PDB file of C-alpha atoms and ligand atoms in Angstrom:
ATOM      1  CA  MET A  14      84.487 102.710  84.035  1.00 68.00           C
ATOM      2  CA  LYS A  15      86.102  99.777  82.254  1.00 87.00           C
ATOM      3  CA  ASN A  16      88.056  97.022  83.978  1.00 96.00           C
ATOM      4  CA  ILE A  17      91.792  97.541  84.433  1.00 97.00           C
ATOM      5  CA  ILE A  18      94.538  94.937  84.496  1.00 98.00           C
ATOM      6  CA  PHE A  19      97.968  95.950  85.775  1.00 98.00           C
ATOM      7  CA  ILE A  20     100.959  93.991  84.541  1.00 98.00           C
ATOM      8  CA  ALA A  21     104.399  94.697  85.989  1.00 97.00           C
ATOM      9  CA  PRO A  22     107.543  93.026  87.314  1.00 97.00           C
ATOM     10  CA  PRO A  23     107.826  92.535  91.108  1.00 95.00           C
ATOM     11  CA  ALA A  24     107.927  95.772  93.152  1.00 92.00           C
ATOM     12  CA  ALA A  25     107.267  97.972  90.113  1.00 94.00           C
ATOM     13  CA  GLY A  26     104.443  99.694  92.012  1.00 92.00           C
ATOM     14  CA  LYS A  27     101.338  97.946  90.664  1.00 94.00           C
ATOM     15  CA  GLY A  28      99.929  97.514  94.193  1.00 93.00           C
ATOM     16  CA  THR A  29     100.525 101.171  95.047  1.00 92.00           C
ATOM     17  CA  GLN A  30      99.079 102.411  91.753  1.00 96.00           C
ATOM     18  CA  SER A  31      96.092 100.048  92.019  1.00 96.00           C
ATOM     19  CA  SER A  32      95.265 101.426  95.492  1.00 94.00           C
ATOM     20  CA  LEU A  33      95.427 105.023  94.241  1.00 95.00           C
ATOM     21  CA  ILE A  34      93.185 104.221  91.260  1.00 96.00           C
ATOM     22  CA  GLU A  35      90.817 102.321  93.581  1.00 96.00           C
ATOM     23  CA  GLU A  36      90.435 105.445  95.704  1.00 95.00           C
ATOM     24  CA  LYS A  37      90.116 107.885  92.795  1.00 95.00           C
ATOM     25  CA  TYR A  38      87.552 105.939  90.764  1.00 95.00           C
ATOM     26  CA  ASN A  39      85.952 103.884  93.546  1.00 95.00           C
ATOM     27  CA  LEU A  40      86.734 100.542  91.916  1.00 96.00           C
ATOM     28  CA  PRO A  41      87.525  97.376  93.887  1.00 97.00           C
ATOM     29  CA  HIS A  42      91.241  96.533  93.901  1.00 97.00           C
ATOM     30  CA  ILE A  43      91.699  92.805  93.540  1.00 97.00           C
ATOM     31  CA  SER A  44      95.250  91.749  94.364  1.00 97.00           C
ATOM     32  CA  THR A  45      95.748  88.021  93.863  1.00 97.00           C
ATOM     33  CA  GLY A  46      99.003  88.269  95.874  1.00 96.00           C
ATOM     34  CA  ASP A  47      97.084  89.741  98.861  1.00 94.00           C
ATOM     35  CA  ILE A  48      94.366  87.079  98.606  1.00 96.00           C
ATOM     36  CA  LEU A  49      96.970  84.295  98.439  1.00 97.00           C
ATOM     37  CA  ARG A  50      98.930  85.761 101.370  1.00 95.00           C
ATOM     38  CA  GLU A  51      95.719  85.668 103.458  1.00 94.00           C
ATOM     39  CA  VAL A  52      94.980  82.032 102.525  1.00 95.00           C
ATOM     40  CA  SER A  53      98.630  81.126 103.202  1.00 96.00           C
ATOM     41  CA  LYS A  54      98.037  81.847 106.914  1.00 95.00           C
ATOM     42  CA  GLU A  55      95.604  78.927 107.121  1.00 96.00           C
ATOM     43  CA  ASP A  56      96.658  75.794 108.933  1.00 97.00           C
ATOM     44  CA  SER A  57      95.746  73.525 106.014  1.00 96.00           C
ATOM     45  CA  GLU A  58      97.318  71.705 103.088  1.00 96.00           C
ATOM     46  CA  ILE A  59      96.687  74.622 100.755  1.00 96.00           C
ATOM     47  CA  GLY A  60      98.001  77.069 103.373  1.00 97.00           C
ATOM     48  CA  SER A  61     101.240  75.165 103.625  1.00 97.00           C
ATOM     49  CA  TYR A  62     101.546  74.841  99.791  1.00 97.00           C
ATOM     50  CA  LEU A  63     101.062  78.603  99.451  1.00 97.00           C
ATOM     51  CA  ARG A  64     103.562  79.504 102.192  1.00 96.00           C
ATOM     52  CA  GLU A  65     106.222  77.474 100.431  1.00 96.00           C
ATOM     53  CA  THR A  66     105.400  78.687  96.896  1.00 96.00           C
ATOM     54  CA  LEU A  67     105.067  82.364  97.788  1.00 96.00           C
ATOM     55  CA  SER A  68     108.301  82.525  99.756  1.00 93.00           C
ATOM     56  CA  SER A  69     110.226  80.897  96.874  1.00 93.00           C
ATOM     57  CA  GLY A  70     108.855  83.436  94.402  1.00 93.00           C
ATOM     58  CA  SER A  71     107.407  80.799  92.039  1.00 95.00           C
ATOM     59  CA  LEU A  72     103.918  81.046  90.592  1.00 96.00           C
ATOM     60  CA  VAL A  73     100.988  79.291  92.256  1.00 97.00           C
ATOM     61  CA  LYS A  74      99.309  76.509  90.210  1.00 97.00           C
ATOM     62  CA  ASP A  75      96.905  77.894  87.608  1.00 97.00           C
ATOM     63  CA  GLU A  76      93.984  75.683  88.794  1.00 95.00           C
ATOM     64  CA  ILE A  77      94.048  77.350  92.224  1.00 96.00           C
ATOM     65  CA  MET A  78      93.883  80.781  90.603  1.00 97.00           C
ATOM     66  CA  TYR A  79      90.852  80.129  88.385  1.00 96.00           C
ATOM     67  CA  ASP A  80      88.269  79.401  91.100  1.00 93.00           C
ATOM     68  CA  LEU A  81      89.667  82.132  93.268  1.00 95.00           C
ATOM     69  CA  ILE A  82      89.405  84.771  90.531  1.00 97.00           C
ATOM     70  CA  GLU A  83      85.996  83.726  89.166  1.00 96.00           C
ATOM     71  CA  ASN A  84      84.495  83.717  92.680  1.00 96.00           C
ATOM     72  CA  ARG A  85      85.880  87.161  93.412  1.00 97.00           C
ATOM     73  CA  LEU A  86      84.793  88.701  90.083  1.00 97.00           C
ATOM     74  CA  SER A  87      81.276  87.296  90.506  1.00 96.00           C
ATOM     75  CA  LYS A  88      80.717  89.529  93.541  1.00 97.00           C
ATOM     76  CA  GLU A  89      78.401  92.480  93.128  1.00 96.00           C
ATOM     77  CA  ASP A  90      81.051  95.136  93.772  1.00 96.00           C
ATOM     78  CA  CYS A  91      82.707  94.124  90.461  1.00 96.00           C
ATOM     79  CA  ASN A  92      79.633  94.899  88.334  1.00 93.00           C
ATOM     80  CA  ASN A  93      80.826  98.421  87.469  1.00 92.00           C
ATOM     81  CA  GLY A  94      84.475  97.622  86.881  1.00 95.00           C
ATOM     82  CA  TYR A  95      87.453  96.485  88.916  1.00 97.00           C
ATOM     83  CA  ILE A  96      91.239  96.603  89.064  1.00 98.00           C
ATOM     84  CA  LEU A  97      93.113  93.321  88.667  1.00 98.00           C
ATOM     85  CA  ASP A  98      96.559  93.402  90.276  1.00 97.00           C
ATOM     86  CA  GLY A  99      98.460  90.154  89.707  1.00 97.00           C
ATOM     87  CA  PHE A 100      96.177  88.225  87.353  1.00 98.00           C
ATOM     88  CA  PRO A 101      96.576  87.021  84.636  1.00 98.00           C
ATOM     89  CA  ARG A 102     100.222  86.126  85.087  1.00 98.00           C
ATOM     90  CA  ASN A 103     100.781  83.935  82.010  1.00 98.00           C
ATOM     91  CA  VAL A 104      99.165  83.306  78.618  1.00 98.00           C
ATOM     92  CA  GLU A 105      97.225  80.231  79.882  1.00 98.00           C
ATOM     93  CA  GLN A 106      95.657  82.349  82.614  1.00 98.00           C
ATOM     94  CA  ALA A 107      94.834  85.073  80.069  1.00 98.00           C
ATOM     95  CA  LYS A 108      92.999  82.563  77.870  1.00 98.00           C
ATOM     96  CA  LYS A 109      91.085  81.227  80.864  1.00 98.00           C
ATOM     97  CA  TYR A 110      90.312  84.823  81.873  1.00 98.00           C
ATOM     98  CA  ASP A 111      88.771  85.437  78.415  1.00 97.00           C
ATOM     99  CA  GLU A 112      86.366  82.539  79.129  1.00 97.00           C
ATOM    100  CA  ILE A 113      85.573  83.887  82.613  1.00 97.00           C
ATOM    101  CA  LEU A 114      84.817  87.334  81.129  1.00 96.00           C
ATOM    102  CA  LYS A 115      82.377  85.763  78.650  1.00 96.00           C
ATOM    103  CA  ARG A 116      80.586  83.878  81.435  1.00 96.00           C
ATOM    104  CA  LEU A 117      80.344  87.039  83.538  1.00 94.00           C
ATOM    105  CA  ASN A 118      79.348  89.181  80.551  1.00 93.00           C
ATOM    106  CA  GLN A 119      82.267  91.537  81.198  1.00 93.00           C
ATOM    107  CA  GLU A 120      84.757  93.222  78.859  1.00 93.00           C
ATOM    108  CA  LEU A 121      88.538  93.117  78.994  1.00 96.00           C
ATOM    109  CA  GLY A 122      88.986  96.889  79.360  1.00 96.00           C
ATOM    110  CA  TYR A 123      92.472  98.379  79.787  1.00 96.00           C
ATOM    111  CA  VAL A 124      95.676  96.385  80.163  1.00 97.00           C
ATOM    112  CA  ILE A 125      98.345  98.692  81.599  1.00 98.00           C
ATOM    113  CA  VAL A 126     101.969  97.612  81.802  1.00 98.00           C
ATOM    114  CA  LEU A 127     104.445  99.397  84.062  1.00 97.00           C
ATOM    115  CA  GLU A 128     107.908  99.266  82.503  1.00 96.00           C
ATOM    116  CA  ILE A 129     110.819  99.736  84.862  1.00 95.00           C
ATOM    117  CA  ASP A 130     114.573  99.099  85.042  1.00 92.00           C
ATOM    118  CA  GLU A 131     115.596  95.879  86.797  1.00 89.00           C
ATOM    119  CA  LYS A 132     118.240  97.730  88.877  1.00 87.00           C
ATOM    120  CA  ILE A 133     115.550  99.968  90.396  1.00 91.00           C
ATOM    121  CA  LEU A 134     113.377  96.957  91.245  1.00 93.00           C
ATOM    122  CA  GLU A 135     116.009  95.206  93.342  1.00 88.00           C
ATOM    123  CA  LYS A 136     116.506  98.377  95.396  1.00 89.00           C
ATOM    124  CA  ARG A 137     112.754  98.756  95.885  1.00 91.00           C
ATOM    125  CA  ILE A 138     112.289  95.121  96.909  1.00 92.00           C
ATOM    126  CA  THR A 139     114.742  95.295  99.798  1.00 92.00           C
ATOM    127  CA  GLY A 140     113.327  98.628 101.065  1.00 95.00           C
ATOM    128  CA  ARG A 141     109.616  97.782 100.809  1.00 94.00           C
ATOM    129  CA  ARG A 142     107.645  97.691 104.068  1.00 96.00           C
ATOM    130  CA  ILE A 143     103.897  97.079 104.401  1.00 95.00           C
ATOM    131  CA  CYS A 144     101.556  98.030 107.250  1.00 96.00           C
ATOM    132  CA  GLU A 145     100.279  94.810 108.847  1.00 94.00           C
ATOM    133  CA  LYS A 146      97.018  96.557 109.764  1.00 95.00           C
ATOM    134  CA  CYS A 147      95.908  98.602 106.719  1.00 93.00           C
ATOM    135  CA  GLY A 148      98.254  97.369 103.946  1.00 90.00           C
ATOM    136  CA  ALA A 149      99.757 100.823 103.189  1.00 91.00           C
ATOM    137  CA  VAL A 150     103.061 100.502 101.350  1.00 92.00           C
ATOM    138  CA  TYR A 151     106.304 102.354 102.270  1.00 94.00           C
ATOM    139  CA  ASN A 152     109.825 102.230 100.952  1.00 94.00           C
ATOM    140  CA  LEU A 153     112.899 102.861 103.072  1.00 95.00           C
ATOM    141  CA  ASN A 154     115.013 103.320  99.924  1.00 92.00           C
ATOM    142  CA  ALA A 155     112.889 106.149  98.480  1.00 88.00           C
ATOM    143  CA  ALA A 156     112.925 109.499 100.290  1.00 87.00           C
ATOM    144  CA  SER A 157     109.309 110.299  99.369  1.00 87.00           C
ATOM    145  CA  GLN A 158     107.963 106.929 100.577  1.00 91.00           C
ATOM    146  CA  GLN A 159     109.500 106.626 104.033  1.00 95.00           C
ATOM    147  CA  PRO A 160     107.282 106.504 107.144  1.00 97.00           C
ATOM    148  CA  LYS A 161     107.443 109.590 109.406  1.00 97.00           C
ATOM    149  CA  ILE A 162     108.095 107.403 112.466  1.00 97.00           C
ATOM    150  CA  GLU A 163     110.352 104.372 112.072  1.00 96.00           C
ATOM    151  CA  SER A 164     108.492 101.042 111.539  1.00 97.00           C
ATOM    152  CA  THR A 165     105.105 102.765 112.061  1.00 98.00           C
ATOM    153  CA  CYS A 166     102.319 103.417 109.560  1.00 98.00           C
ATOM    154  CA  ASP A 167     101.587 107.155 109.036  1.00 97.00           C
ATOM    155  CA  GLN A 168      97.931 106.401 108.321  1.00 96.00           C
ATOM    156  CA  CYS A 169      96.865 104.026 111.110  1.00 97.00           C
ATOM    157  CA  GLY A 170      99.836 103.619 113.477  1.00 98.00           C
ATOM    158  CA  GLY A 171     100.141  99.905 112.573  1.00 97.00           C
ATOM    159  CA  ARG A 172     103.477  98.086 112.584  1.00 97.00           C
ATOM    160  CA  LEU A 173     105.406  97.942 109.286  1.00 98.00           C
ATOM    161  CA  GLN A 174     106.531  94.516 108.121  1.00 96.00           C
ATOM    162  CA  GLN A 175     108.665  93.132 105.333  1.00 96.00           C
ATOM    163  CA  ARG A 176     107.068  90.531 103.032  1.00 92.00           C
ATOM    164  CA  ASN A 177     108.932  87.260 103.331  1.00 88.00           C
ATOM    165  CA  ASP A 178     109.399  87.117  99.538  1.00 92.00           C
ATOM    166  CA  ASP A 179     110.953  90.616  99.490  1.00 93.00           C
ATOM    167  CA  ASN A 180     114.561  89.448  99.584  1.00 93.00           C
ATOM    168  CA  VAL A 181     117.187  89.359  96.855  1.00 92.00           C
ATOM    169  CA  GLU A 182     117.053  85.576  96.317  1.00 91.00           C
ATOM    170  CA  SER A 183     113.277  85.404  95.949  1.00 92.00           C
ATOM    171  CA  PHE A 184     113.318  88.565  93.824  1.00 93.00           C
ATOM    172  CA  LYS A 185     115.623  86.906  91.295  1.00 93.00           C
ATOM    173  CA  ASN A 186     113.160  84.021  90.894  1.00 94.00           C
ATOM    174  CA  ARG A 187     110.137  86.348  90.748  1.00 94.00           C
ATOM    175  CA  TYR A 188     111.831  88.500  88.108  1.00 95.00           C
ATOM    176  CA  GLN A 189     112.756  85.450  86.049  1.00 95.00           C
ATOM    177  CA  GLN A 190     109.167  84.174  86.267  1.00 96.00           C
ATOM    178  CA  TYR A 191     108.008  87.589  85.061  1.00 97.00           C
ATOM    179  CA  VAL A 192     110.311  87.591  82.042  1.00 97.00           C
ATOM    180  CA  GLU A 193     109.580  83.978  81.071  1.00 98.00           C
ATOM    181  CA  LYS A 194     105.885  83.672  81.838  1.00 98.00           C
ATOM    182  CA  THR A 195     104.278  87.093  82.232  1.00 98.00           C
ATOM    183  CA  GLU A 196     106.002  89.180  79.544  1.00 97.00           C
ATOM    184  CA  PRO A 197     104.587  87.025  76.689  1.00 98.00           C
ATOM    185  CA  LEU A 198     101.206  88.394  77.792  1.00 97.00           C
ATOM    186  CA  LEU A 199     102.181  91.784  76.409  1.00 97.00           C
ATOM    187  CA  ASP A 200     102.098  90.489  72.829  1.00 97.00           C
ATOM    188  CA  TYR A 201      98.844  88.667  73.551  1.00 97.00           C
ATOM    189  CA  TYR A 202      97.171  91.915  74.615  1.00 97.00           C
ATOM    190  CA  LYS A 203      98.964  94.153  72.089  1.00 97.00           C
ATOM    191  CA  GLN A 204      97.416  92.089  69.305  1.00 96.00           C
ATOM    192  CA  GLN A 205      94.002  92.777  70.804  1.00 94.00           C
ATOM    193  CA  GLY A 206      94.665  96.551  70.858  1.00 94.00           C
ATOM    194  CA  VAL A 207      94.113  96.923  74.612  1.00 95.00           C
ATOM    195  CA  LEU A 208      97.699  97.349  75.824  1.00 96.00           C
ATOM    196  CA  TYR A 209      98.952 100.671  77.256  1.00 96.00           C
ATOM    197  CA  VAL A 210     102.564 101.199  78.324  1.00 97.00           C
ATOM    198  CA  VAL A 211     103.526 103.400  81.277  1.00 97.00           C
ATOM    199  CA  ASN A 212     107.056 104.400  82.262  1.00 96.00           C
ATOM    200  CA  GLY A 213     107.278 103.149  85.861  1.00 95.00           C
ATOM    201  CA  ASN A 214     110.670 104.673  86.660  1.00 92.00           C
ATOM    202  CA  GLY A 215     109.299 107.979  87.985  1.00 89.00           C
ATOM    203  CA  THR A 216     107.778 108.962  91.333  1.00 90.00           C
ATOM    204  CA  VAL A 217     104.430 107.534  92.485  1.00 91.00           C
ATOM    205  CA  ASP A 218     102.696 110.782  91.405  1.00 94.00           C
ATOM    206  CA  GLU A 219     104.339 110.843  87.976  1.00 95.00           C
ATOM    207  CA  VAL A 220     103.367 107.241  87.281  1.00 96.00           C
ATOM    208  CA  GLN A 221      99.845 107.842  88.527  1.00 96.00           C
ATOM    209  CA  GLN A 222      99.426 110.837  86.216  1.00 96.00           C
ATOM    210  CA  GLN A 223     100.355 108.720  83.187  1.00 96.00           C
ATOM    211  CA  ILE A 224      97.745 106.149  84.199  1.00 96.00           C
ATOM    212  CA  ILE A 225      95.064 108.781  84.706  1.00 96.00           C
ATOM    213  CA  ASN A 226      95.878 110.209  81.256  1.00 95.00           C
ATOM    214  CA  ILE A 227      95.229 106.791  79.731  1.00 94.00           C
ATOM    215  CA  LEU A 228      92.009 106.209  81.652  1.00 94.00           C
ATOM    216  CA  GLU A 229      90.766 109.694  80.812  1.00 91.00           C
ATOM    217  CA  LYS A 230      91.701 109.187  77.160  1.00 82.00           C
ATOM    218  CA  ARG A 231      94.632 111.601  76.888  1.00 59.00           C
ATOM    219  CA  GLY A 232      97.034 108.732  76.241  1.00 50.00           C
ATOM    220  CA  GLY A 233      97.528 106.712  73.088  1.00 45.00           C
ATOM    221  CA  ASN A 234      96.609 103.114  72.445  1.00 45.00           C
ATOM    222  CA  ILE A 235      99.675 101.295  71.154  1.00 37.00           C
TER     223      ILE A 235
HETATM  224  P1  AMP B  18     102.348  89.804  94.112  1.00 62.28           P
HETATM  225  O1  AMP B  18     101.762  90.290  95.403  1.00 62.28           O
HETATM  226  O2  AMP B  18     101.537  90.168  92.903  1.00 62.28           O
HETATM  227  O3  AMP B  18     103.814  90.162  93.985  1.00 62.28           O
HETATM  228  O4  AMP B  18     102.281  88.188  94.178  1.00 62.28           O
HETATM  229  C1  AMP B  18     102.968  87.481  95.192  1.00 62.28           C
HETATM  230  C2  AMP B  18     103.060  86.019  94.835  1.00 62.28           C
HETATM  231  O5  AMP B  18     101.738  85.458  94.753  1.00 62.28           O
HETATM  232  C3  AMP B  18     103.689  85.692  93.492  1.00 62.28           C
HETATM  233  O6  AMP B  18     105.112  85.662  93.556  1.00 62.28           O
HETATM  234  C4  AMP B  18     103.092  84.300  93.204  1.00 62.28           C
HETATM  235  O7  AMP B  18     103.730  83.314  93.987  1.00 62.28           O
HETATM  236  C5  AMP B  18     101.675  84.453  93.742  1.00 62.28           C
HETATM  237  N1  AMP B  18     100.705  84.897  92.708  1.00 62.28           N
HETATM  238  C6  AMP B  18     100.008  86.073  92.669  1.00 62.28           C
HETATM  239  N2  AMP B  18      99.208  86.123  91.602  1.00 62.28           N
HETATM  240  C7  AMP B  18      99.378  84.959  90.929  1.00 62.28           C
HETATM  241  C8  AMP B  18      98.846  84.411  89.733  1.00 62.28           C
HETATM  242  N3  AMP B  18      97.949  85.092  88.988  1.00 62.28           N
HETATM  243  N4  AMP B  18      99.262  83.183  89.348  1.00 62.28           N
HETATM  244  C9  AMP B  18     100.152  82.474  90.076  1.00 62.28           C
HETATM  245  N5  AMP B  18     100.713  82.939  91.214  1.00 62.28           N
HETATM  246  C10 AMP B  18     100.337  84.169  91.644  1.00 62.28           C
END
């Protein structure tokens, strides 16, 4: 299996889709947002920098990302492919990632972009809840993604929490960062012939099927 990069605006479902693909193809799911949220709990200078940056919705400094990503991709579980959820996030990071791939003797693989209407994203952001124990994702604003028992994870019984950057103000900044810094990546990867576009407006299952079609070669390279 080749490596997969997911690119999408905030709350478009890249975390959910990455987890499903992780399970189906047994590939490690590397979410830079999850890693940063863990480090942000530390009582240290970097912890405090990350708490502030993440809650504002701005991007973390590139230099912090490079060591973090190279260390993670050097681990043995990445030897047979992995899913990158949240990196690269701008063209500078993509160029640095090309160098990291060379050093690790890895190939770029698939770059999959989830396209979705901005109006849908804002609704998803305010309804998103995440299990503090197992990380399962729910959405109070989507009938098919609500927990069976209020505030409780269906899978492990853990408590559901709201991310502190899942509010309208932070969303606006995150969306703007996506348009200004992340979207230019699409041209970068289109030119390399590795970009695949998925319509992210459908249900979780519909979006997943489109991704599987690409990975199992029933989709078209654009
Ligand atoms: P996510 O979980 O992907 O929505 O990411 C949450 C937050 O983590 C983002 O709003 C950024 O502040 C930070 N972040 C995640 N990945 C990166 C990255 N590759 N570069 C810079 N900041 C990042």
